[in-house]
């Protein structure tokens, strides 16, 4: 879901949380971006920053409700078929909008984009397999542990270990002592999506350093679509081209990729990276809301508390500055 820019143009799409542009952790592990001219300015919370917050929250809601709509589409095309529709349609949209230049790049550039596309494809396949088996809120909660772990590692501070312990406590509470209330395969897929999300963040940062605007994202999305096409075709067959399925697939691509990415671009011009990443920490709660409203997925009090603990850990990790790198002796 959901998820996951070193500048809005440089990232990739959280396609959930799986599929939105994610960034290398600044000290975040969830998402960051470079602040724009106004976002980096100091000062109080004026209309610009409040508007930026509204944009980020709107984008997050779009992402999670897009994931909920994708789950509704599973009976028609299956999770792998829906992944194929989403990645393919999102790739077409991004290629048309950004028109990436394909010549003049090194082998290293293409290696980064291929790795980026593989991570993007694997993350989305794993995430959609997860939400086919467990509720959306717990799935995103488990998935966000990947970026959170990356943030803790990047932080290199004792406080980061406290946030990791809080997140672990949330996972234990969510599992009920062994994930007895959740499908084990769904839990495994959610953890896998989280691990691939962390890889995706690192590849997003590298692509952002090598390609202007969102050209790297557009090409990586196309790579991910090519990888998913055979899997989706075998899984769903001719159901992929049914008009209703295509229409819903386009809605998922727009809600989970196109619209959130555009809103993030505008938001990053108004908000500092740390504030942006902080708001991204709310993804599990928004996913739980989407699951409740769209999929009628209720949560127990213990599961709500567990989600709250993981959100608190994500917020704490974002707000903990990384330890400065040691200087050389000269």
PDB file of C-alpha atoms in Angstrom:
ATOM      1  CA  UNK A   1       0.000   0.000   0.000  1.00  0.00           C
ATOM      2  CA  UNK A   2       0.661   1.390   0.443  1.00  0.00           C
ATOM      3  CA  UNK A   3       3.481   2.850  -0.013  1.00  0.00           C
ATOM      4  CA  UNK A   4       6.487   4.928  -0.909  1.00  0.00           C
ATOM      5  CA  UNK A   5      11.160  10.752  -2.751  1.00  0.00           C
ATOM      6  CA  UNK A   6      14.557  12.340  -2.856  1.00  0.00           C
ATOM      7  CA  UNK A   7      12.709  15.121  -4.475  1.00  0.00           C
ATOM      8  CA  UNK A   8       9.281  14.315  -5.685  1.00  0.00           C
ATOM      9  CA  UNK A   9      10.431  13.736  -9.169  1.00  0.00           C
ATOM     10  CA  UNK A  10      13.085  11.288  -8.224  1.00  0.00           C
ATOM     11  CA  UNK A  11      11.159   8.746  -6.338  1.00  0.00           C
ATOM     12  CA  UNK A  12       9.005   5.861  -7.059  1.00  0.00           C
ATOM     13  CA  UNK A  13       5.461   5.125  -6.491  1.00  0.00           C
ATOM     14  CA  UNK A  14       3.878   3.031  -2.136  1.00  0.00           C
ATOM     15  CA  UNK A  15       2.296   1.805  -4.743  1.00  0.00           C
ATOM     16  CA  UNK A  16       1.070   1.335  -1.200  1.00  0.00           C
ATOM     17  CA  UNK A  17       1.609   2.424   0.968  1.00  0.00           C
ATOM     18  CA  UNK A  18       2.699   0.283  -1.638  1.00  0.00           C
ATOM     19  CA  UNK A  19       2.986   2.438  -4.542  1.00  0.00           C
ATOM     20  CA  UNK A  20       3.554   6.071  -3.735  1.00  0.00           C
ATOM     21  CA  UNK A  21       6.834   7.848  -4.255  1.00  0.00           C
ATOM     22  CA  UNK A  22       9.059   6.812  -1.432  1.00  0.00           C
ATOM     23  CA  UNK A  23      12.290   8.399  -0.507  1.00  0.00           C
ATOM     24  CA  UNK A  24      15.513   7.606   1.123  1.00  0.00           C
ATOM     25  CA  UNK A  25      15.262   8.234   4.828  1.00  0.00           C
ATOM     26  CA  UNK A  26      16.579  11.550   5.820  1.00  0.00           C
ATOM     27  CA  UNK A  27      16.342  10.332   9.172  1.00  0.00           C
ATOM     28  CA  UNK A  28      13.000   8.916   8.307  1.00  0.00           C
ATOM     29  CA  UNK A  29      12.364   5.413   7.261  1.00  0.00           C
ATOM     30  CA  UNK A  30       8.971   6.013   6.051  1.00  0.00           C
ATOM     31  CA  UNK A  31       9.197   8.661   3.421  1.00  0.00           C
ATOM     32  CA  UNK A  32      11.027  11.844   2.908  1.00  0.00           C
ATOM     33  CA  UNK A  33      11.532  14.351   0.208  1.00  0.00           C
ATOM     34  CA  UNK A  34      13.469  17.469  -0.267  1.00  0.00           C
ATOM     35  CA  UNK A  35      11.538  20.470   0.840  1.00  0.00           C
ATOM     36  CA  UNK A  36      10.745  22.990  -1.801  1.00  0.00           C
ATOM     37  CA  UNK A  37      11.544  26.634  -1.574  1.00  0.00           C
ATOM     38  CA  UNK A  38       8.728  27.306   0.842  1.00  0.00           C
ATOM     39  CA  UNK A  39       8.966  23.947   2.585  1.00  0.00           C
ATOM     40  CA  UNK A  40      12.505  24.614   3.733  1.00  0.00           C
ATOM     41  CA  UNK A  41      11.782  28.031   5.091  1.00  0.00           C
ATOM     42  CA  UNK A  42      11.553  28.540   8.796  1.00  0.00           C
ATOM     43  CA  UNK A  43       8.604  30.078  10.454  1.00  0.00           C
ATOM     44  CA  UNK A  44       5.216  29.315  11.882  1.00  0.00           C
ATOM     45  CA  UNK A  45       2.477  27.192  10.497  1.00  0.00           C
ATOM     46  CA  UNK A  46       0.909  29.456   7.918  1.00  0.00           C
ATOM     47  CA  UNK A  47      -1.623  28.682   5.243  1.00  0.00           C
ATOM     48  CA  UNK A  48       1.085  27.174   3.027  1.00  0.00           C
ATOM     49  CA  UNK A  49       2.104  24.525   5.525  1.00  0.00           C
ATOM     50  CA  UNK A  50      -1.448  23.749   6.550  1.00  0.00           C
ATOM     51  CA  UNK A  51      -2.264  23.320   2.880  1.00  0.00           C
ATOM     52  CA  UNK A  52       0.736  21.001   2.551  1.00  0.00           C
ATOM     53  CA  UNK A  53      -0.541  18.880   5.424  1.00  0.00           C
ATOM     54  CA  UNK A  54      -3.942  18.666   3.746  1.00  0.00           C
ATOM     55  CA  UNK A  55      -2.291  17.546   0.510  1.00  0.00           C
ATOM     56  CA  UNK A  56      -0.264  14.824   2.229  1.00  0.00           C
ATOM     57  CA  UNK A  57      -3.246  13.500   4.169  1.00  0.00           C
ATOM     58  CA  UNK A  58      -5.372  13.557   1.016  1.00  0.00           C
ATOM     59  CA  UNK A  59      -2.706  11.644  -0.865  1.00  0.00           C
ATOM     60  CA  UNK A  60      -2.418   9.084   1.933  1.00  0.00           C
ATOM     61  CA  UNK A  61      -6.168   8.611   2.032  1.00  0.00           C
ATOM     62  CA  UNK A  62      -6.199   8.141  -1.736  1.00  0.00           C
ATOM     63  CA  UNK A  63      -3.460   5.510  -1.467  1.00  0.00           C
ATOM     64  CA  UNK A  64      -5.172   3.483   1.236  1.00  0.00           C
ATOM     65  CA  UNK A  65      -8.633   3.720  -0.282  1.00  0.00           C
ATOM     66  CA  UNK A  66      -7.057   2.704  -3.589  1.00  0.00           C
ATOM     67  CA  UNK A  67      -5.733  -0.410  -1.852  1.00  0.00           C
ATOM     68  CA  UNK A  68      -9.233  -1.076  -0.506  1.00  0.00           C
ATOM     69  CA  UNK A  69     -10.707  -0.777  -4.010  1.00  0.00           C
ATOM     70  CA  UNK A  70      -7.985  -3.153  -5.226  1.00  0.00           C
ATOM     71  CA  UNK A  71      -9.144  -5.700  -2.650  1.00  0.00           C
ATOM     72  CA  UNK A  72     -12.676  -5.393  -4.012  1.00  0.00           C
ATOM     73  CA  UNK A  73     -11.271  -6.223  -7.429  1.00  0.00           C
ATOM     74  CA  UNK A  74      -9.612  -9.464  -6.242  1.00  0.00           C
ATOM     75  CA  UNK A  75     -12.662 -11.672  -6.964  1.00  0.00           C
ATOM     76  CA  UNK A  76     -12.543 -10.533 -10.601  1.00  0.00           C
ATOM     77  CA  UNK A  77      -8.825 -10.736 -11.354  1.00  0.00           C
ATOM     78  CA  UNK A  78      -7.072 -12.068  -8.253  1.00  0.00           C
ATOM     79  CA  UNK A  79      -4.314 -10.228  -6.376  1.00  0.00           C
ATOM     80  CA  UNK A  80      -1.643 -10.891  -9.023  1.00  0.00           C
ATOM     81  CA  UNK A  81      -3.942  -9.786 -11.823  1.00  0.00           C
ATOM     82  CA  UNK A  82      -4.755  -6.566  -9.954  1.00  0.00           C
ATOM     83  CA  UNK A  83      -1.036  -5.903  -9.432  1.00  0.00           C
ATOM     84  CA  UNK A  84      -0.491  -6.297 -13.160  1.00  0.00           C
ATOM     85  CA  UNK A  85      -3.313  -3.887 -13.977  1.00  0.00           C
ATOM     86  CA  UNK A  86      -2.110  -1.319 -11.484  1.00  0.00           C
ATOM     87  CA  UNK A  87       1.560  -1.391 -12.472  1.00  0.00           C
ATOM     88  CA  UNK A  88       0.857  -1.483 -16.207  1.00  0.00           C
ATOM     89  CA  UNK A  89      -1.678   1.342 -16.195  1.00  0.00           C
ATOM     90  CA  UNK A  90       0.446   3.415 -13.808  1.00  0.00           C
ATOM     91  CA  UNK A  91       3.481   2.873 -16.047  1.00  0.00           C
ATOM     92  CA  UNK A  92       1.557   4.037 -19.107  1.00  0.00           C
ATOM     93  CA  UNK A  93       0.394   7.167 -17.272  1.00  0.00           C
ATOM     94  CA  UNK A  94       3.883   8.008 -15.992  1.00  0.00           C
ATOM     95  CA  UNK A  95       5.547   7.387 -19.363  1.00  0.00           C
ATOM     96  CA  UNK A  96       3.033   9.674 -21.076  1.00  0.00           C
ATOM     97  CA  UNK A  97       3.435  12.431 -18.493  1.00  0.00           C
ATOM     98  CA  UNK A  98       7.218  12.413 -18.001  1.00  0.00           C
ATOM     99  CA  UNK A  99       8.426  11.045 -21.374  1.00  0.00           C
ATOM    100  CA  UNK A 100      11.788   9.776 -20.041  1.00  0.00           C
ATOM    101  CA  UNK A 101      14.875  10.002 -22.203  1.00  0.00           C
ATOM    102  CA  UNK A 102      16.158   6.474 -22.835  1.00  0.00           C
ATOM    103  CA  UNK A 103      19.504   7.311 -24.462  1.00  0.00           C
ATOM    104  CA  UNK A 104      22.691   8.530 -22.888  1.00  0.00           C
ATOM    105  CA  UNK A 105      22.578   6.425 -19.724  1.00  0.00           C
ATOM    106  CA  UNK A 106      25.301   4.145 -18.376  1.00  0.00           C
ATOM    107  CA  UNK A 107      25.063   0.472 -17.526  1.00  0.00           C
ATOM    108  CA  UNK A 108      25.089   1.504 -13.885  1.00  0.00           C
ATOM    109  CA  UNK A 109      22.037   3.705 -14.480  1.00  0.00           C
ATOM    110  CA  UNK A 110      20.143   0.838 -16.058  1.00  0.00           C
ATOM    111  CA  UNK A 111      21.210  -1.560 -13.304  1.00  0.00           C
ATOM    112  CA  UNK A 112      19.734   0.822 -10.717  1.00  0.00           C
ATOM    113  CA  UNK A 113      16.477   1.131 -12.667  1.00  0.00           C
ATOM    114  CA  UNK A 114      16.182  -2.645 -13.078  1.00  0.00           C
ATOM    115  CA  UNK A 115      16.765  -3.194  -9.353  1.00  0.00           C
ATOM    116  CA  UNK A 116      14.278  -0.411  -8.655  1.00  0.00           C
ATOM    117  CA  UNK A 117      11.681  -2.070 -10.885  1.00  0.00           C
ATOM    118  CA  UNK A 118      12.248  -5.521  -9.363  1.00  0.00           C
ATOM    119  CA  UNK A 119      11.787  -4.114  -5.842  1.00  0.00           C
ATOM    120  CA  UNK A 120       8.686  -2.204  -6.927  1.00  0.00           C
ATOM    121  CA  UNK A 121       7.139  -5.264  -8.554  1.00  0.00           C
ATOM    122  CA  UNK A 122       7.963  -7.606  -5.682  1.00  0.00           C
ATOM    123  CA  UNK A 123       6.744  -5.135  -3.069  1.00  0.00           C
ATOM    124  CA  UNK A 124       3.369  -4.759  -4.740  1.00  0.00           C
ATOM    125  CA  UNK A 125       2.897  -8.457  -5.402  1.00  0.00           C
ATOM    126  CA  UNK A 126       3.684  -9.244  -1.782  1.00  0.00           C
ATOM    127  CA  UNK A 127       1.454  -6.471  -0.434  1.00  0.00           C
ATOM    128  CA  UNK A 128      -1.550  -7.465  -2.527  1.00  0.00           C
ATOM    129  CA  UNK A 129      -1.093 -11.107  -1.541  1.00  0.00           C
ATOM    130  CA  UNK A 130      -1.080  -9.900   2.080  1.00  0.00           C
ATOM    131  CA  UNK A 131      -4.295  -7.877   1.879  1.00  0.00           C
ATOM    132  CA  UNK A 132      -5.966 -10.823   0.159  1.00  0.00           C
ATOM    133  CA  UNK A 133      -5.438 -12.771   3.397  1.00  0.00           C
ATOM    134  CA  UNK A 134      -5.417 -10.292   6.295  1.00  0.00           C
ATOM    135  CA  UNK A 135      -7.171  -6.959   6.958  1.00  0.00           C
ATOM    136  CA  UNK A 136      -5.730  -3.844   5.360  1.00  0.00           C
ATOM    137  CA  UNK A 137      -4.840  -2.090   8.643  1.00  0.00           C
ATOM    138  CA  UNK A 138      -2.675  -4.883  10.086  1.00  0.00           C
ATOM    139  CA  UNK A 139      -1.123  -5.507   6.657  1.00  0.00           C
ATOM    140  CA  UNK A 140       0.080  -1.910   6.335  1.00  0.00           C
ATOM    141  CA  UNK A 141       1.189  -1.927   9.983  1.00  0.00           C
ATOM    142  CA  UNK A 142       3.422  -4.930   9.355  1.00  0.00           C
ATOM    143  CA  UNK A 143       4.595  -3.552   6.019  1.00  0.00           C
ATOM    144  CA  UNK A 144       5.709  -0.230   7.487  1.00  0.00           C
ATOM    145  CA  UNK A 145       8.161  -2.098   9.730  1.00  0.00           C
ATOM    146  CA  UNK A 146      10.531  -2.348   6.757  1.00  0.00           C
ATOM    147  CA  UNK A 147      11.015   1.409   6.360  1.00  0.00           C
ATOM    148  CA  UNK A 148      10.971   1.775  10.153  1.00  0.00           C
ATOM    149  CA  UNK A 149      13.842  -0.711  10.472  1.00  0.00           C
ATOM    150  CA  UNK A 150      15.738   1.213   7.803  1.00  0.00           C
ATOM    151  CA  UNK A 151      15.191   4.412   9.767  1.00  0.00           C
ATOM    152  CA  UNK A 152      16.424   2.828  12.995  1.00  0.00           C
ATOM    153  CA  UNK A 153      19.559   1.549  11.274  1.00  0.00           C
ATOM    154  CA  UNK A 154      20.207   4.937   9.676  1.00  0.00           C
ATOM    155  CA  UNK A 155      19.609   6.727  13.003  1.00  0.00           C
ATOM    156  CA  UNK A 156      22.484   4.991  14.833  1.00  0.00           C
ATOM    157  CA  UNK A 157      21.323   6.353  18.186  1.00  0.00           C
ATOM    158  CA  UNK A 158      20.272   4.673  21.412  1.00  0.00           C
ATOM    159  CA  UNK A 159      16.849   6.318  21.139  1.00  0.00           C
ATOM    160  CA  UNK A 160      16.338   4.498  17.844  1.00  0.00           C
ATOM    161  CA  UNK A 161      16.515   1.192  19.702  1.00  0.00           C
ATOM    162  CA  UNK A 162      13.710   2.365  21.990  1.00  0.00           C
ATOM    163  CA  UNK A 163      11.508   3.086  18.969  1.00  0.00           C
ATOM    164  CA  UNK A 164      12.380  -0.330  17.559  1.00  0.00           C
ATOM    165  CA  UNK A 165      11.383  -1.930  20.869  1.00  0.00           C
ATOM    166  CA  UNK A 166       8.073  -0.043  20.846  1.00  0.00           C
ATOM    167  CA  UNK A 167       7.369  -1.220  17.292  1.00  0.00           C
ATOM    168  CA  UNK A 168       8.249  -4.783  18.268  1.00  0.00           C
ATOM    169  CA  UNK A 169       5.835  -4.541  21.181  1.00  0.00           C
ATOM    170  CA  UNK A 170       3.142  -3.406  18.758  1.00  0.00           C
ATOM    171  CA  UNK A 171       3.827  -6.379  16.507  1.00  0.00           C
ATOM    172  CA  UNK A 172       3.659  -8.792  19.446  1.00  0.00           C
ATOM    173  CA  UNK A 173       0.343  -7.246  20.513  1.00  0.00           C
ATOM    174  CA  UNK A 174      -0.952  -7.397  16.959  1.00  0.00           C
ATOM    175  CA  UNK A 175       0.019 -11.053  16.717  1.00  0.00           C
ATOM    176  CA  UNK A 176      -1.785 -11.965  19.937  1.00  0.00           C
ATOM    177  CA  UNK A 177       1.269 -14.014  20.871  1.00  0.00           C
ATOM    178  CA  UNK A 178       1.590 -15.869  17.589  1.00  0.00           C
ATOM    179  CA  UNK A 179      -0.577 -14.323  14.878  1.00  0.00           C
ATOM    180  CA  UNK A 180      -3.271 -16.825  15.720  1.00  0.00           C
ATOM    181  CA  UNK A 181      -5.944 -14.367  14.619  1.00  0.00           C
ATOM    182  CA  UNK A 182      -4.202 -13.542  11.324  1.00  0.00           C
ATOM    183  CA  UNK A 183      -3.452 -15.799   8.390  1.00  0.00           C
ATOM    184  CA  UNK A 184       0.250 -16.785   8.696  1.00  0.00           C
ATOM    185  CA  UNK A 185       0.791 -16.566   4.944  1.00  0.00           C
ATOM    186  CA  UNK A 186      -0.712 -13.067   4.899  1.00  0.00           C
ATOM    187  CA  UNK A 187       1.597 -12.028   7.737  1.00  0.00           C
ATOM    188  CA  UNK A 188       4.611 -13.430   5.875  1.00  0.00           C
ATOM    189  CA  UNK A 189       3.638 -11.573   2.694  1.00  0.00           C
ATOM    190  CA  UNK A 190       3.228  -8.318   4.681  1.00  0.00           C
ATOM    191  CA  UNK A 191       6.681  -8.724   6.226  1.00  0.00           C
ATOM    192  CA  UNK A 192       8.081  -9.474   2.768  1.00  0.00           C
ATOM    193  CA  UNK A 193       6.450  -6.332   1.374  1.00  0.00           C
ATOM    194  CA  UNK A 194       8.039  -4.333   4.192  1.00  0.00           C
ATOM    195  CA  UNK A 195      11.499  -5.708   3.466  1.00  0.00           C
ATOM    196  CA  UNK A 196      11.103  -4.933  -0.232  1.00  0.00           C
ATOM    197  CA  UNK A 197       9.802  -1.457   0.643  1.00  0.00           C
ATOM    198  CA  UNK A 198      13.102  -0.777   2.412  1.00  0.00           C
ATOM    199  CA  UNK A 199      14.988  -1.902  -0.710  1.00  0.00           C
ATOM    200  CA  UNK A 200      12.660   0.210  -2.820  1.00  0.00           C
ATOM    201  CA  UNK A 201      13.476   3.296  -0.732  1.00  0.00           C
ATOM    202  CA  UNK A 202      17.211   2.796  -1.242  1.00  0.00           C
ATOM    203  CA  UNK A 203      16.786   2.243  -4.983  1.00  0.00           C
ATOM    204  CA  UNK A 204      14.503   5.269  -5.193  1.00  0.00           C
ATOM    205  CA  UNK A 205      17.237   7.436  -3.705  1.00  0.00           C
ATOM    206  CA  UNK A 206      19.819   6.106  -6.163  1.00  0.00           C
ATOM    207  CA  UNK A 207      17.513   6.597  -9.123  1.00  0.00           C
ATOM    208  CA  UNK A 208      16.752  10.118  -7.946  1.00  0.00           C
ATOM    209  CA  UNK A 209      20.453  10.938  -7.961  1.00  0.00           C
ATOM    210  CA  UNK A 210      20.866   9.693 -11.528  1.00  0.00           C
ATOM    211  CA  UNK A 211      17.700  10.774 -13.348  1.00  0.00           C
ATOM    212  CA  UNK A 212      15.921  14.147 -13.552  1.00  0.00           C
ATOM    213  CA  UNK A 213      12.305  14.695 -12.524  1.00  0.00           C
ATOM    214  CA  UNK A 214      10.400  11.399 -12.325  1.00  0.00           C
ATOM    215  CA  UNK A 215      12.073   9.805 -15.336  1.00  0.00           C
ATOM    216  CA  UNK A 216      13.639   7.081 -13.192  1.00  0.00           C
ATOM    217  CA  UNK A 217      10.300   6.333 -11.608  1.00  0.00           C
ATOM    218  CA  UNK A 218       8.545   6.084 -14.974  1.00  0.00           C
ATOM    219  CA  UNK A 219      11.105   3.628 -16.384  1.00  0.00           C
ATOM    220  CA  UNK A 220      11.231   1.577 -13.154  1.00  0.00           C
ATOM    221  CA  UNK A 221       7.437   1.360 -13.180  1.00  0.00           C
ATOM    222  CA  UNK A 222       7.621   0.066 -16.754  1.00  0.00           C
ATOM    223  CA  UNK A 223      10.188  -2.559 -15.670  1.00  0.00           C
ATOM    224  CA  UNK A 224       7.879  -3.591 -12.824  1.00  0.00           C
ATOM    225  CA  UNK A 225       4.945  -3.830 -15.240  1.00  0.00           C
ATOM    226  CA  UNK A 226       6.919  -6.055 -17.626  1.00  0.00           C
ATOM    227  CA  UNK A 227       7.858  -8.354 -14.733  1.00  0.00           C
ATOM    228  CA  UNK A 228       4.262  -8.594 -13.546  1.00  0.00           C
ATOM    229  CA  UNK A 229       2.640  -9.112 -16.941  1.00  0.00           C
ATOM    230  CA  UNK A 230       3.402 -12.849 -17.341  1.00  0.00           C
ATOM    231  CA  UNK A 231       2.380 -13.534 -13.744  1.00  0.00           C
ATOM    232  CA  UNK A 232      -0.863 -11.595 -14.092  1.00  0.00           C
ATOM    233  CA  UNK A 233      -1.659 -13.144 -17.461  1.00  0.00           C
ATOM    234  CA  UNK A 234      -1.246 -16.680 -16.107  1.00  0.00           C
ATOM    235  CA  UNK A 235      -3.198 -15.847 -12.944  1.00  0.00           C
ATOM    236  CA  UNK A 236      -6.119 -13.923 -14.435  1.00  0.00           C
ATOM    237  CA  UNK A 237      -6.040 -14.656 -18.167  1.00  0.00           C
ATOM    238  CA  UNK A 238      -8.685 -12.939 -20.259  1.00  0.00           C
ATOM    239  CA  UNK A 239     -10.341 -11.478 -17.159  1.00  0.00           C
ATOM    240  CA  UNK A 240      -7.692  -8.734 -17.244  1.00  0.00           C
ATOM    241  CA  UNK A 241      -9.214  -7.198 -20.368  1.00  0.00           C
ATOM    242  CA  UNK A 242     -12.836  -7.244 -19.310  1.00  0.00           C
ATOM    243  CA  UNK A 243     -14.178  -3.665 -19.456  1.00  0.00           C
ATOM    244  CA  UNK A 244     -15.294  -3.537 -15.811  1.00  0.00           C
ATOM    245  CA  UNK A 245     -11.983  -4.990 -14.629  1.00  0.00           C
ATOM    246  CA  UNK A 246     -10.002  -2.524 -16.729  1.00  0.00           C
ATOM    247  CA  UNK A 247     -12.079   0.375 -15.441  1.00  0.00           C
ATOM    248  CA  UNK A 248     -11.587  -0.593 -11.812  1.00  0.00           C
ATOM    249  CA  UNK A 249      -7.904  -1.256 -12.488  1.00  0.00           C
ATOM    250  CA  UNK A 250      -7.544   2.251 -13.886  1.00  0.00           C
ATOM    251  CA  UNK A 251      -9.252   3.630 -10.767  1.00  0.00           C
ATOM    252  CA  UNK A 252      -6.772   1.736  -8.590  1.00  0.00           C
ATOM    253  CA  UNK A 253      -3.821   3.022 -10.625  1.00  0.00           C
ATOM    254  CA  UNK A 254      -5.017   6.625 -10.358  1.00  0.00           C
ATOM    255  CA  UNK A 255      -5.959   6.430  -6.665  1.00  0.00           C
ATOM    256  CA  UNK A 256      -2.842   4.572  -5.562  1.00  0.00           C
ATOM    257  CA  UNK A 257      -0.293   6.046  -7.956  1.00  0.00           C
ATOM    258  CA  UNK A 258      -1.230   9.015 -10.103  1.00  0.00           C
ATOM    259  CA  UNK A 259      -3.191  11.193  -7.673  1.00  0.00           C
ATOM    260  CA  UNK A 260      -1.045  10.605  -4.546  1.00  0.00           C
ATOM    261  CA  UNK A 261       2.144  11.239  -6.499  1.00  0.00           C
ATOM    262  CA  UNK A 262       0.834  14.552  -7.858  1.00  0.00           C
ATOM    263  CA  UNK A 263      -0.359  15.638  -4.403  1.00  0.00           C
ATOM    264  CA  UNK A 264       3.011  14.722  -2.888  1.00  0.00           C
ATOM    265  CA  UNK A 265       4.783  16.883  -5.441  1.00  0.00           C
ATOM    266  CA  UNK A 266       2.755  19.918  -4.404  1.00  0.00           C
ATOM    267  CA  UNK A 267       3.066  19.086  -0.699  1.00  0.00           C
ATOM    268  CA  UNK A 268       6.854  18.794  -0.824  1.00  0.00           C
ATOM    269  CA  UNK A 269       7.024  22.390  -2.042  1.00  0.00           C
ATOM    270  CA  UNK A 270       5.355  23.525   1.177  1.00  0.00           C
ATOM    271  CA  UNK A 271       6.607  21.151   3.864  1.00  0.00           C
ATOM    272  CA  UNK A 272      10.012  20.176   5.255  1.00  0.00           C
ATOM    273  CA  UNK A 273      11.040  16.580   4.627  1.00  0.00           C
ATOM    274  CA  UNK A 274      10.742  15.665   8.317  1.00  0.00           C
ATOM    275  CA  UNK A 275       7.148  16.911   8.499  1.00  0.00           C
ATOM    276  CA  UNK A 276       6.283  15.042   5.317  1.00  0.00           C
ATOM    277  CA  UNK A 277       7.737  11.802   6.676  1.00  0.00           C
ATOM    278  CA  UNK A 278       5.983  12.333  10.000  1.00  0.00           C
ATOM    279  CA  UNK A 279       2.620  12.494   8.254  1.00  0.00           C
ATOM    280  CA  UNK A 280       3.457   9.343   6.307  1.00  0.00           C
ATOM    281  CA  UNK A 281       3.707   7.552   9.651  1.00  0.00           C
ATOM    282  CA  UNK A 282      -0.074   7.699   9.850  1.00  0.00           C
ATOM    283  CA  UNK A 283      -0.421   5.175   7.007  1.00  0.00           C
ATOM    284  CA  UNK A 284      -1.472   2.218   9.222  1.00  0.00           C
ATOM    285  CA  UNK A 285      -4.287   4.231  10.817  1.00  0.00           C
ATOM    286  CA  UNK A 286      -5.536   5.471   7.452  1.00  0.00           C
ATOM    287  CA  UNK A 287      -5.359   1.920   6.089  1.00  0.00           C
ATOM    288  CA  UNK A 288      -7.434   0.682   9.028  1.00  0.00           C
ATOM    289  CA  UNK A 289      -9.995   3.416   8.306  1.00  0.00           C
ATOM    290  CA  UNK A 290     -10.175   2.451   4.624  1.00  0.00           C
ATOM    291  CA  UNK A 291     -10.518  -1.221   5.524  1.00  0.00           C
ATOM    292  CA  UNK A 292     -13.360  -0.430   7.898  1.00  0.00           C
ATOM    293  CA  UNK A 293     -15.298   1.873   5.560  1.00  0.00           C
ATOM    294  CA  UNK A 294     -14.800   0.050   2.250  1.00  0.00           C
ATOM    295  CA  UNK A 295     -14.203  -3.577   3.213  1.00  0.00           C
ATOM    296  CA  UNK A 296     -16.112  -3.719   6.514  1.00  0.00           C
ATOM    297  CA  UNK A 297     -12.966  -4.906   8.297  1.00  0.00           C
ATOM    298  CA  UNK A 298     -13.280  -4.263  12.002  1.00  0.00           C
ATOM    299  CA  UNK A 299     -10.359  -4.274  14.443  1.00  0.00           C
ATOM    300  CA  UNK A 300     -10.195  -5.376  18.045  1.00  0.00           C
ATOM    301  CA  UNK A 301      -9.095  -2.977  20.775  1.00  0.00           C
ATOM    302  CA  UNK A 302      -5.777  -4.821  21.007  1.00  0.00           C
ATOM    303  CA  UNK A 303      -5.174  -4.469  17.256  1.00  0.00           C
ATOM    304  CA  UNK A 304      -5.969  -0.742  17.427  1.00  0.00           C
ATOM    305  CA  UNK A 305      -3.492  -0.370  20.291  1.00  0.00           C
ATOM    306  CA  UNK A 306      -0.869  -2.296  18.323  1.00  0.00           C
ATOM    307  CA  UNK A 307      -1.315  -0.048  15.299  1.00  0.00           C
ATOM    308  CA  UNK A 308      -1.004   2.974  17.588  1.00  0.00           C
ATOM    309  CA  UNK A 309       2.281   1.639  18.998  1.00  0.00           C
ATOM    310  CA  UNK A 310       3.776   1.167  15.533  1.00  0.00           C
ATOM    311  CA  UNK A 311       2.646   4.658  14.512  1.00  0.00           C
ATOM    312  CA  UNK A 312       4.216   6.112  17.668  1.00  0.00           C
ATOM    313  CA  UNK A 313       7.452   4.251  16.926  1.00  0.00           C
ATOM    314  CA  UNK A 314       7.466   5.588  13.358  1.00  0.00           C
ATOM    315  CA  UNK A 315       6.874   9.145  14.588  1.00  0.00           C
ATOM    316  CA  UNK A 316       9.652   8.796  17.147  1.00  0.00           C
ATOM    317  CA  UNK A 317      12.069   7.394  14.584  1.00  0.00           C
ATOM    318  CA  UNK A 318      11.313  10.255  12.194  1.00  0.00           C
ATOM    319  CA  UNK A 319      11.888  12.839  14.921  1.00  0.00           C
ATOM    320  CA  UNK A 320      15.167  11.279  16.117  1.00  0.00           C
ATOM    321  CA  UNK A 321      18.034  12.897  14.198  1.00  0.00           C
ATOM    322  CA  UNK A 322      20.707  10.539  12.908  1.00  0.00           C
ATOM    323  CA  UNK A 323      24.083  10.473  14.616  1.00  0.00           C
ATOM    324  CA  UNK A 324      26.529  12.710  12.717  1.00  0.00           C
ATOM    325  CA  UNK A 325      29.093  10.825  10.699  1.00  0.00           C
ATOM    326  CA  UNK A 326      32.529  10.789  12.291  1.00  0.00           C
ATOM    327  CA  UNK A 327      35.014  13.118  10.678  1.00  0.00           C
ATOM    328  CA  UNK A 328      38.269  11.845   9.356  1.00  0.00           C
ATOM    329  CA  UNK A 329      41.502  12.731  11.052  1.00  0.00           C
ATOM    330  CA  UNK A 330      42.361  14.969   8.200  1.00  0.00           C
TER     331      UNK A 330
END
